[in-house]
Short mmCIF file of C-alpha atoms and ligand atoms in Angstrom, two decimals:
data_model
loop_
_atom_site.label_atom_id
_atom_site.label_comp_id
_atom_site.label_asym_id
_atom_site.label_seq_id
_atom_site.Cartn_x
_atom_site.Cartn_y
_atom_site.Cartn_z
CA UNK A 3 -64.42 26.74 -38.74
CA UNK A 4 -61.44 24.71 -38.53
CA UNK A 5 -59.42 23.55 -42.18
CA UNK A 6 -58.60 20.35 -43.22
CA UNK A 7 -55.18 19.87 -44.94
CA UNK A 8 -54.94 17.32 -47.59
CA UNK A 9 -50.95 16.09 -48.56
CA UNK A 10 -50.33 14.39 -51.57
CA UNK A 11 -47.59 12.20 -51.98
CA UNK A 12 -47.99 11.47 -55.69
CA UNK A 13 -45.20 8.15 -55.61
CA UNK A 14 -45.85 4.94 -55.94
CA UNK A 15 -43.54 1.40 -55.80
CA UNK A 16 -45.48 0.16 -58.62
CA UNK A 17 -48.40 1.42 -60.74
CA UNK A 18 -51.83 -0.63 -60.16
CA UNK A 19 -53.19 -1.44 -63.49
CA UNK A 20 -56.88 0.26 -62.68
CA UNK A 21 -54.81 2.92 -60.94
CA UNK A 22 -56.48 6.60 -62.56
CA UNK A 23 -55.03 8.86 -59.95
CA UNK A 24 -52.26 11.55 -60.84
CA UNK A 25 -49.38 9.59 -59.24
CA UNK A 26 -46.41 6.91 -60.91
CA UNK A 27 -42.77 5.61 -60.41
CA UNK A 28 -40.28 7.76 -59.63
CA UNK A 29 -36.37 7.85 -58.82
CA UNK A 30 -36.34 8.52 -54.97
CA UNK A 31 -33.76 11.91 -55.90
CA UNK A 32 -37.05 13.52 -56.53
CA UNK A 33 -38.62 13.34 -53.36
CA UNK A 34 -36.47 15.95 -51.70
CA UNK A 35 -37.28 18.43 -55.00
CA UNK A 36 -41.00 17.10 -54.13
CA UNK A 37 -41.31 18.29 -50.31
CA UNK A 38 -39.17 21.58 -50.95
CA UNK A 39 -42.10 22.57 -52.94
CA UNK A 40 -44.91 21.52 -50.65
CA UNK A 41 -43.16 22.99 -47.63
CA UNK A 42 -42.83 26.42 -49.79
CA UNK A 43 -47.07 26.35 -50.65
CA UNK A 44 -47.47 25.63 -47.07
CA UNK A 45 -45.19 28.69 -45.79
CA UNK A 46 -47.07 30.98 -48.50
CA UNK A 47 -50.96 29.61 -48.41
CA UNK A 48 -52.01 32.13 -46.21
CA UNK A 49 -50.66 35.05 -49.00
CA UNK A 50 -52.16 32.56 -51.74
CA UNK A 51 -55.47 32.17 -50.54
CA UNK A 52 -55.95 36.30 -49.88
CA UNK A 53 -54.32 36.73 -53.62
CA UNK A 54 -57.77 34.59 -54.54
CA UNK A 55 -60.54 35.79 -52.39
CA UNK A 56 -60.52 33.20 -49.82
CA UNK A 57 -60.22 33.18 -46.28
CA UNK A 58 -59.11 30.12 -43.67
CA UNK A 59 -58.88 29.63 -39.98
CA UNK A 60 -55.42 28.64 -38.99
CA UNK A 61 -56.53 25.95 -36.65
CA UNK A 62 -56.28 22.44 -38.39
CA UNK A 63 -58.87 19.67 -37.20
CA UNK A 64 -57.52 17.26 -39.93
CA UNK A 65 -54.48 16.25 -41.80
CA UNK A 66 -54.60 13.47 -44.40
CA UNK A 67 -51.42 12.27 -46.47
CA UNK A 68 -52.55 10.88 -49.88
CA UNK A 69 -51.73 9.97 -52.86
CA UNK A 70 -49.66 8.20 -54.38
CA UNK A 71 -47.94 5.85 -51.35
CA UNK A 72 -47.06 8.43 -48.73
CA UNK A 73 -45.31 6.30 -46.97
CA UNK A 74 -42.54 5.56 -49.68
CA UNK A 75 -40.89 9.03 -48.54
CA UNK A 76 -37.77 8.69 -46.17
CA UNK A 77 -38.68 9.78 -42.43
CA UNK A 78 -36.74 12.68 -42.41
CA UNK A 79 -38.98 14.17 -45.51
CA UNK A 80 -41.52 13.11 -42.78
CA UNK A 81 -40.22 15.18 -40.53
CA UNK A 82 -39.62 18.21 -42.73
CA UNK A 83 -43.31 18.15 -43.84
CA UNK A 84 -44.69 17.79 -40.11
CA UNK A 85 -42.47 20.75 -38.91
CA UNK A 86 -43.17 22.62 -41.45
CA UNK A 87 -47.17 22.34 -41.15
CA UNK A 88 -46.49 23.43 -37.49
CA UNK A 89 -45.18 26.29 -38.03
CA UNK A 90 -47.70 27.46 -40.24
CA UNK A 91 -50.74 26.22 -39.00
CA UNK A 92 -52.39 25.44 -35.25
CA UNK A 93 -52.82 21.93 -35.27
CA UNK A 94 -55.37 20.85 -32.73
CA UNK A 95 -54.35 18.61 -29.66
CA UNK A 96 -57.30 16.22 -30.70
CA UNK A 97 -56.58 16.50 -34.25
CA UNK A 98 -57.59 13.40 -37.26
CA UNK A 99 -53.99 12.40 -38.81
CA UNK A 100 -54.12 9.65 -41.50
CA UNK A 101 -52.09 8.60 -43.75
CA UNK A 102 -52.64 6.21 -46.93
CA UNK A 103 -50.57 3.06 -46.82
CA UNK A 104 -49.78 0.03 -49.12
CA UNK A 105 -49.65 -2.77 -47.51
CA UNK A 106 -46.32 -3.77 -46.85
CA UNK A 107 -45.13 -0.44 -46.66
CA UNK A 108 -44.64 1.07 -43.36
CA UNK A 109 -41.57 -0.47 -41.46
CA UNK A 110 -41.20 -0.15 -37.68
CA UNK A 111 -39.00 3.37 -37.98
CA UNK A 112 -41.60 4.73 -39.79
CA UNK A 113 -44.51 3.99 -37.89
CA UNK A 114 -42.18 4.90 -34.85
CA UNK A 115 -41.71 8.60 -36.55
CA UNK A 116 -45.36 9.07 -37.95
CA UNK A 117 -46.96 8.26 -34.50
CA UNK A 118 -44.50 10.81 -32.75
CA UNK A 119 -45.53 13.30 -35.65
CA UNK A 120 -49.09 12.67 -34.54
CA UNK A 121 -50.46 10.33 -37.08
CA UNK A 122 -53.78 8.28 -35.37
CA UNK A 123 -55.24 6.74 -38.85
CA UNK A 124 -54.27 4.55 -41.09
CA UNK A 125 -56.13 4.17 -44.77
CA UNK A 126 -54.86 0.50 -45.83
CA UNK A 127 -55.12 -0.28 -49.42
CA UNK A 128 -56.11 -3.33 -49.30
CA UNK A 129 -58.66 -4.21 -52.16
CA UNK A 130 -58.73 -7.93 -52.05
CA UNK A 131 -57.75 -10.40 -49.41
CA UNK A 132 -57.52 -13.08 -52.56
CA UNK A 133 -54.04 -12.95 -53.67
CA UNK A 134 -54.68 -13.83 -56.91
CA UNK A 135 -56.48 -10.86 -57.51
CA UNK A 136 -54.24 -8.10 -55.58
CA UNK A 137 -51.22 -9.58 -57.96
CA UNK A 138 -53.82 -9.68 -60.91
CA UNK A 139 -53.84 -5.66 -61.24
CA UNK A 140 -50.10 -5.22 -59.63
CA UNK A 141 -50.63 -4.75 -56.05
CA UNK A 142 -47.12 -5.63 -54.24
CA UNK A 143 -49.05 -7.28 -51.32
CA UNK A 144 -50.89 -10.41 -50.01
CA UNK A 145 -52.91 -11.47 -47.76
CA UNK A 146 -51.06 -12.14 -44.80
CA UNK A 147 -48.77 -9.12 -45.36
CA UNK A 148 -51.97 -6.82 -44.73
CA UNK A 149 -52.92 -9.29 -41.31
CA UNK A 150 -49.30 -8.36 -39.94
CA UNK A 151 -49.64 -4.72 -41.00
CA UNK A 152 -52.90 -4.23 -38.50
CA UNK A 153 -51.54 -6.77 -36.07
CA UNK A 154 -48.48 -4.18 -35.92
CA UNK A 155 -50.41 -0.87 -35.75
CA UNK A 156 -52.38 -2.25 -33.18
CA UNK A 157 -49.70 -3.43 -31.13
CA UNK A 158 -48.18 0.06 -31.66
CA UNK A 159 -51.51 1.69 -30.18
CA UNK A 160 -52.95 2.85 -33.74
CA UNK A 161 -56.51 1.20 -33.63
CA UNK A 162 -58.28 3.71 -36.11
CA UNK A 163 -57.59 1.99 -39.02
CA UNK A 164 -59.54 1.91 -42.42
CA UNK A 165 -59.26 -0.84 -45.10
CA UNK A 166 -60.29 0.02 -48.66
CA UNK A 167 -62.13 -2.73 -50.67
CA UNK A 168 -62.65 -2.58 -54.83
CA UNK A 169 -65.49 -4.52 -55.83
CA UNK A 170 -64.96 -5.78 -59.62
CA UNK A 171 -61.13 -6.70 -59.54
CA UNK A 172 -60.07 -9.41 -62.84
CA UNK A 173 -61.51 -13.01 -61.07
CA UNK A 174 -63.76 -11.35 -58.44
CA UNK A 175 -66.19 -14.25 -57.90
CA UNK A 176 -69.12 -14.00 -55.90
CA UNK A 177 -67.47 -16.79 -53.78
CA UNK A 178 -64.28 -14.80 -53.64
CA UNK A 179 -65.83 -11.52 -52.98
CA UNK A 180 -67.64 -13.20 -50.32
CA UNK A 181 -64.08 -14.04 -48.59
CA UNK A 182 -62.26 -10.81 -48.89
CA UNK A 183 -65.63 -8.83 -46.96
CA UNK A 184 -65.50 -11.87 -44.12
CA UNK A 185 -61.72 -11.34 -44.18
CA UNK A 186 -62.40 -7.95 -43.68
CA UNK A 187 -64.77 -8.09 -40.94
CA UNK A 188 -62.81 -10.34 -39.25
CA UNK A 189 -59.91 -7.96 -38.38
CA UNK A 190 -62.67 -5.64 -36.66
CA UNK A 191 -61.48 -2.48 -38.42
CA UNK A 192 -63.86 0.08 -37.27
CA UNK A 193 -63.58 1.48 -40.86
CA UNK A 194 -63.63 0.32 -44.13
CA UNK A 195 -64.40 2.13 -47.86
CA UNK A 196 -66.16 0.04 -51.01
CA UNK A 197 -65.49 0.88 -54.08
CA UNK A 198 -66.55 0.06 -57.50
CA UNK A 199 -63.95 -0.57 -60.42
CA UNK A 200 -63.85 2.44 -62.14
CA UNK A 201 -63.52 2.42 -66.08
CA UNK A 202 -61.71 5.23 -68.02
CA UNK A 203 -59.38 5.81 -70.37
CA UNK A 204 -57.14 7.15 -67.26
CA UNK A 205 -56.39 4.14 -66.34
CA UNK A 206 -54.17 0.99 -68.11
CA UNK A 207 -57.15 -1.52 -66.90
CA UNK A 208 -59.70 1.30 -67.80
CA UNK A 209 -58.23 1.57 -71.53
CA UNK A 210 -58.11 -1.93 -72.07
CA UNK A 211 -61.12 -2.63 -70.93
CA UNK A 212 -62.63 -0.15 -72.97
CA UNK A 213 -60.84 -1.50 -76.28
CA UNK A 214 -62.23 -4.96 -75.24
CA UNK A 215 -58.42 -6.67 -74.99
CA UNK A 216 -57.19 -8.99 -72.80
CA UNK A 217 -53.97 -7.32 -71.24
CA UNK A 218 -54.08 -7.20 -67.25
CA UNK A 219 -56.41 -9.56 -67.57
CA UNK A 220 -59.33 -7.28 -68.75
CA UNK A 221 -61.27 -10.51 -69.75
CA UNK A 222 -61.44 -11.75 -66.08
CA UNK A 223 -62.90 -8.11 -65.20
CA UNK A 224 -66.91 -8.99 -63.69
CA UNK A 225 -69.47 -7.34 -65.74
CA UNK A 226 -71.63 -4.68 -64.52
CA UNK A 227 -74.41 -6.66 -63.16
CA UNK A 228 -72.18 -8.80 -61.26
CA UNK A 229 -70.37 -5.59 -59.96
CA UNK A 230 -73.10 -3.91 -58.53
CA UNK A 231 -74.45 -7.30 -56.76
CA UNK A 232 -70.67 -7.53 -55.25
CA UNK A 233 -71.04 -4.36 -53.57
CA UNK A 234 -74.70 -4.69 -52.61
CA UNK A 235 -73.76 -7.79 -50.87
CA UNK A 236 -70.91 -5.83 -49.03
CA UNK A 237 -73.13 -3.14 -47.82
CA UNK A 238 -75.30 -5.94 -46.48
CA UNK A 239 -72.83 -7.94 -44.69
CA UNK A 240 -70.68 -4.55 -43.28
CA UNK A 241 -74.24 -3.21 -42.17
CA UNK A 242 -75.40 -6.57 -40.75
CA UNK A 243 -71.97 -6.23 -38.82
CA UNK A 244 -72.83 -2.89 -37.28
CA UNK A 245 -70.68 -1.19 -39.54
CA UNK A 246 -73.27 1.38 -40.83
CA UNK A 247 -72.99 2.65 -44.20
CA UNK A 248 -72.59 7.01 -43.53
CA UNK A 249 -71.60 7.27 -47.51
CA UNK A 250 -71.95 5.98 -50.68
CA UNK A 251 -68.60 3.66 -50.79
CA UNK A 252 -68.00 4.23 -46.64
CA UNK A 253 -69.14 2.53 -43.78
CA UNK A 254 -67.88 2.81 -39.97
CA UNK A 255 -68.14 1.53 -36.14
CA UNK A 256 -69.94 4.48 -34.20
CA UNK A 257 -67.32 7.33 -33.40
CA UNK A 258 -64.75 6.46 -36.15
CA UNK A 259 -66.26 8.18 -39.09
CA UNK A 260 -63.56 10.26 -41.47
CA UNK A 261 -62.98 13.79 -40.36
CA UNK A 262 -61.02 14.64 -43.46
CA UNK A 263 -64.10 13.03 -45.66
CA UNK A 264 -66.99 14.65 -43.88
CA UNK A 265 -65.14 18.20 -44.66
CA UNK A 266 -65.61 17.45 -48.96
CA UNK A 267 -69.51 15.98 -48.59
CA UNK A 268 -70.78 18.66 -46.21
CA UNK A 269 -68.43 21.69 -48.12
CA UNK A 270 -66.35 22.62 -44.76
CA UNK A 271 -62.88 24.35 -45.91
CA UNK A 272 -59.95 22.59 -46.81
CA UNK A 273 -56.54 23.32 -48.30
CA UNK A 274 -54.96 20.45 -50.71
CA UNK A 275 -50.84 20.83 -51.51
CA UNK A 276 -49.10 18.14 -53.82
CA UNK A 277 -49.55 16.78 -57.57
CA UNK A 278 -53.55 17.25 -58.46
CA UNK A 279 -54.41 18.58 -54.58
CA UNK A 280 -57.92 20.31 -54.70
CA UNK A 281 -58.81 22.75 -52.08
CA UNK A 282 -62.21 24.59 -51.13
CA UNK A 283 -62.32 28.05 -49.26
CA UNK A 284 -65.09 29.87 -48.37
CA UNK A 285 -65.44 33.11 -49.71
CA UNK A 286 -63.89 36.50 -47.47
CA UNK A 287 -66.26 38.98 -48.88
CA UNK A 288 -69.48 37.12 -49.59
CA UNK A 289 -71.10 34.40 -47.42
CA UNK A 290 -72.30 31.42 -49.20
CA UNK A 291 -69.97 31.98 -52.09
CA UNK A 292 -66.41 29.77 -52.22
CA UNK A 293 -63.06 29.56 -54.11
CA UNK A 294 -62.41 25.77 -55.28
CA UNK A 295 -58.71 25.66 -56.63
CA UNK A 296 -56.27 22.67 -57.67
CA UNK A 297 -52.85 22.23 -58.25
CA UNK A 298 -51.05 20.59 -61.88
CA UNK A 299 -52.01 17.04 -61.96
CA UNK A 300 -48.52 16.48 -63.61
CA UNK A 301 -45.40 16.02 -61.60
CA UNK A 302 -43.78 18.07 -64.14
CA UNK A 303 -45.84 20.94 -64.04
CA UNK A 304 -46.36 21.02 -60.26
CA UNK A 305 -42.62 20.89 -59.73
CA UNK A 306 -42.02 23.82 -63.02
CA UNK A 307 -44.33 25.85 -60.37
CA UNK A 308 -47.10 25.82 -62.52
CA UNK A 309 -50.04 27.72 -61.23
CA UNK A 310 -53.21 26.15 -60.19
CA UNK A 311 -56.56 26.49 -61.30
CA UNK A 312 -58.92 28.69 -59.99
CA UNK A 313 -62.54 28.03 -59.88
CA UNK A 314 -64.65 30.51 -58.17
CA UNK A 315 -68.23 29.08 -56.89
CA UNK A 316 -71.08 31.29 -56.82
CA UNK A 317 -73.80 30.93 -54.62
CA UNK A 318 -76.17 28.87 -57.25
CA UNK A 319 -73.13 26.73 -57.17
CA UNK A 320 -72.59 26.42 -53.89
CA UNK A 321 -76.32 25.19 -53.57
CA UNK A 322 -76.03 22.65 -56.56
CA UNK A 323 -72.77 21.64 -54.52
CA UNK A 324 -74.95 21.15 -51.45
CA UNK A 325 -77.11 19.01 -52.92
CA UNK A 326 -74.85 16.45 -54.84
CA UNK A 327 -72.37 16.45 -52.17
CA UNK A 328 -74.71 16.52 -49.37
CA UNK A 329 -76.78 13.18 -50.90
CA UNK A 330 -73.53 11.17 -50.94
CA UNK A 331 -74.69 10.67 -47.50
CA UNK A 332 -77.06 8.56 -45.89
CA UNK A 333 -78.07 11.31 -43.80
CA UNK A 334 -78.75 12.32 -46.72
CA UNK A 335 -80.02 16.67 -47.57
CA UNK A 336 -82.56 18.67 -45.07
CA UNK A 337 -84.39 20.58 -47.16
CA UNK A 338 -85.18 23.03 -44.50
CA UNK A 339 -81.82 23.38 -43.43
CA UNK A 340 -80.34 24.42 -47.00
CA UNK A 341 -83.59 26.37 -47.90
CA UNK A 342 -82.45 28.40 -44.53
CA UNK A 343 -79.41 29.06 -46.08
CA UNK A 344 -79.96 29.28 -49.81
CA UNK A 345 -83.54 30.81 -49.77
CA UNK A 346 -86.98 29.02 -50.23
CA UNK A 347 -87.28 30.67 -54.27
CA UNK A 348 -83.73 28.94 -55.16
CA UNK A 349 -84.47 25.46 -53.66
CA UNK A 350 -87.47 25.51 -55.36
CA UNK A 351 -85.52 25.38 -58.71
CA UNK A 352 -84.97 21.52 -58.10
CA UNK A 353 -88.38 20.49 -57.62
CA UNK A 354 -88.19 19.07 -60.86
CA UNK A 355 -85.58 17.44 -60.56
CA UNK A 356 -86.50 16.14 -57.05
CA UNK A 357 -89.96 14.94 -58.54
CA UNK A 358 -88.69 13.23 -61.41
CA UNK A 359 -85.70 11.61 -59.44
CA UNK A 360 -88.32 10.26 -56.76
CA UNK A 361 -90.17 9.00 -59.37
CA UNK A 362 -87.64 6.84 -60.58
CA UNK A 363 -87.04 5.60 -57.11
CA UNK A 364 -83.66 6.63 -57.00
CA UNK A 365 -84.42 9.11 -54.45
CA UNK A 366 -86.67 9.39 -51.37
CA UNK A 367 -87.95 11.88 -49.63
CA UNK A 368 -89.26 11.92 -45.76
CA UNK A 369 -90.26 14.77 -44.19
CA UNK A 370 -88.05 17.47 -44.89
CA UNK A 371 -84.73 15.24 -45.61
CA UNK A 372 -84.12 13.65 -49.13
CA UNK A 373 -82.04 10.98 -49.71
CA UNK A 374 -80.53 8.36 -52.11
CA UNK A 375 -82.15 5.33 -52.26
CA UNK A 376 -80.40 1.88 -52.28
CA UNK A 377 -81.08 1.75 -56.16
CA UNK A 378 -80.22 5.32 -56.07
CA UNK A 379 -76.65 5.09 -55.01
CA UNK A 380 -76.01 2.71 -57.65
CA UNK A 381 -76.60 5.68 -60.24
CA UNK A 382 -75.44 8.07 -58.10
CA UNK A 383 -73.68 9.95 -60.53
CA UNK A 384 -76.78 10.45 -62.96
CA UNK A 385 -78.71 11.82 -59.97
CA UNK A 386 -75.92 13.79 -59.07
CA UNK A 387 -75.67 15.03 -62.61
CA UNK A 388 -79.18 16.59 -62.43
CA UNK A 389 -78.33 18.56 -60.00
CA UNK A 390 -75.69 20.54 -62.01
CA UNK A 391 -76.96 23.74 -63.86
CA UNK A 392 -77.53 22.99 -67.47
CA UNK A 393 -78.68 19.91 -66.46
CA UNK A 394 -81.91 20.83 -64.97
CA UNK A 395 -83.79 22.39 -68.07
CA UNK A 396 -82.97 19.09 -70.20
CA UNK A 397 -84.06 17.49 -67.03
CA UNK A 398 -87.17 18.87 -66.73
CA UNK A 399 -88.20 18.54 -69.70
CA UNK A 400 -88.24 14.83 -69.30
CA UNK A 401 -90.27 15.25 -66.43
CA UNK A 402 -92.90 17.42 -68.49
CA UNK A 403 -93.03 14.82 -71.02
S1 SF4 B 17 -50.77 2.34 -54.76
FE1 SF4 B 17 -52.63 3.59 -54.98
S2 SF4 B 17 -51.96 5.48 -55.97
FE2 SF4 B 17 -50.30 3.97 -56.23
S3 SF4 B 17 -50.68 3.08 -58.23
FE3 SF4 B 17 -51.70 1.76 -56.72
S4 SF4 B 17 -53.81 2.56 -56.57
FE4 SF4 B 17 -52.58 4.12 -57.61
#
């Protein structure tokens, strides 16, 4: 089966206020420190992955540069890092290469050197068309910058292109919402992800939000309710606009779906390298079993050489994996199909959970295949969560009661 190799580039220009992923501001004399050490996991993954148990085809069907803003690095780090996965990997001739971009961010040299390196994707970070907004929680961009960005990669011949939306930014109004989805649709990207604001103490938004202040304008955050209408109404206007929802927060013109995505919801290997990269492998000694592993989430620590953490997954976990990962997606979890490869007795253990889920209406189930519901991928997470082992006894108990 053919890996998919996740890069990340944990740098940023500035750091978003609802930003709670392991990457910051840096002095650019890091980088160089920063790509020695990714180009020395790469050389030695192979050796690493044996060391733990897992096992990996060589052949790469997908390459996706993270982070972070990978393309703050200087081309000829570009360069190092491409040549580098060459000579350690087969990368296929028909291969998915993205790479995550800020708006504003990729210059005509880089483009230049990424397309000769093979890159075909682009994930833009878009999150609002309404300025207001993007400079509300520190994005470096507006509106028109992120027009001439996919004017520019489409003139260049790079028509795969993804934008990412975040439902629930400070001064999201319906009315406003209602612009930055038409925007959206408007440029005919044949990809584009929704996501809700997420609130945790990881991030500067997150913590404020949760203290109930008003820094980075916390107060002008929508409430829940208003939230989870925002993204309803984008999944009816993206779906309404042929571009059919395939995941929870993704939706896609036929044929452009994520390579590099599919591989996490449907548990196909993958090796991650950089600042708080996770990686799946399956098992070389016993089918149905994997090795999850993930490197520092602290620049620090990654760059000290730090090991990472190992997480072995048995085969009840691989099967609890299947399920929460597996319902992400409309196509949502063949109950057949996973009972073929899990066993009829061990499927059975979620009936429960299944019955009481269904009940809710948070799931549904036709023939064999069991999916969220519309209601249900608003609380996806709490249906997810009774799928994890610990969770089904408390679970089922509610359902006895
Ligand atoms: S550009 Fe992306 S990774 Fe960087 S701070 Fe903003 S949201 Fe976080």
């Amino acid at each position: 089966m053919p890996l998919g190799l996740y890069v990340s580039v944990p740098f940023c220009r500035s750091k978003c206020t609802y930003c709670n992923f392991a990457s910051g501001v840096n002095s650019q004399s890091i980088f160089d420190r920063y790509i020695d050490r990714l180009c020395c996991d790469l050389q030695s993954a192979d050796h690493f992955a044996s060391g733990i148990g897992g096992t990996f085809d060589r052949t790469i069907d997908s390459i996706y540069f993270g982070g972070g803003t990978p393309t703050i690095l200087e081309i000829s780090q570009f360069e190092r890092l491409f040549v580098t996965i060459s000579q350690n990997f087969q990368v296929a001739a028909d291969a998915e290469i993205t790479i995550e971009c800020a708006p504003g961010t990729l210059d005509d040299s880089r483009l230049d050197v990424l397309q000769r390196c093979g890159v075909n994707r682009i994930s833009l970070g878009v999150q609002s068309f309404v300025d207001r907004e993007a400079a509300s929680v520190a994005r470096l961009h507006n509106r028109t910058t992120v027009l001439d960005d996919i004017r520019r990669l489409r003139a260049a011949g790079i028509s795969n292109i993804n934008v990412d939306l975040i439902a629930g930014l400070p001064h999201q109004t319906s009315a406003s919402w209602e612009f930055s989805v038409s925007e959206t649709l408007a440029t005919q990207v044949p990809h584009v992800s929704v996501y809700m604001l997420e609130v945790d103490a990881d991030s500067r938004l997150g913590r404020e939000l949760i203290a109930g202040g008003t820094k980075y304008h916390a107060h002008f955050v929508p409430d829940d309710d208003l939230i989870a209408d925002l993204y309803e109404m984008a999944c009816d206007r993206l779906v309404a606009a042929d571009i059919l929802q395939y995941e929870i927060s993704n939706f896609v013109r036929p044929g452009f779906k994520s390579r590099q995505n599919l591989k996490y919801w449907t548990r196909q290997p993958y090796l991650g390298f950089g600042v708080d990269a996770h990686s799946m492998l399956l098992s070389a000694s016993a089918p149905a079993e994997a090795v999850r592993f993930s490197a520092p989430d602290s620049l620090d620590q990654y760059l000290a050489g730090r090991d990472a953490r190992i997480t072995p997954v048995s085969r009840a976990s691989a099967l609890e994996e299947s399920f929460f990962l597996g319902l992400r997606l409309n196509q949502g979890v063949d109950l057949v199909e996973i009972e073929s490869q899990y066993g009829s007795d061990d499927v059975r253990r979620f009936s429960q959970v299944i019955a009481h889920f269904t009940h809710a209406g948070l799931l549904s189930r036709e023939s064999n295949v069991l999916r969220l519901t519309r209601r249900g991928r608003l609380l996806s997470n709490e249906v997810f969560q009774g799928f994890i082992s610990g969770s089904n006894e408390s679970q089922a108990a509610e359902v006895a009661l």
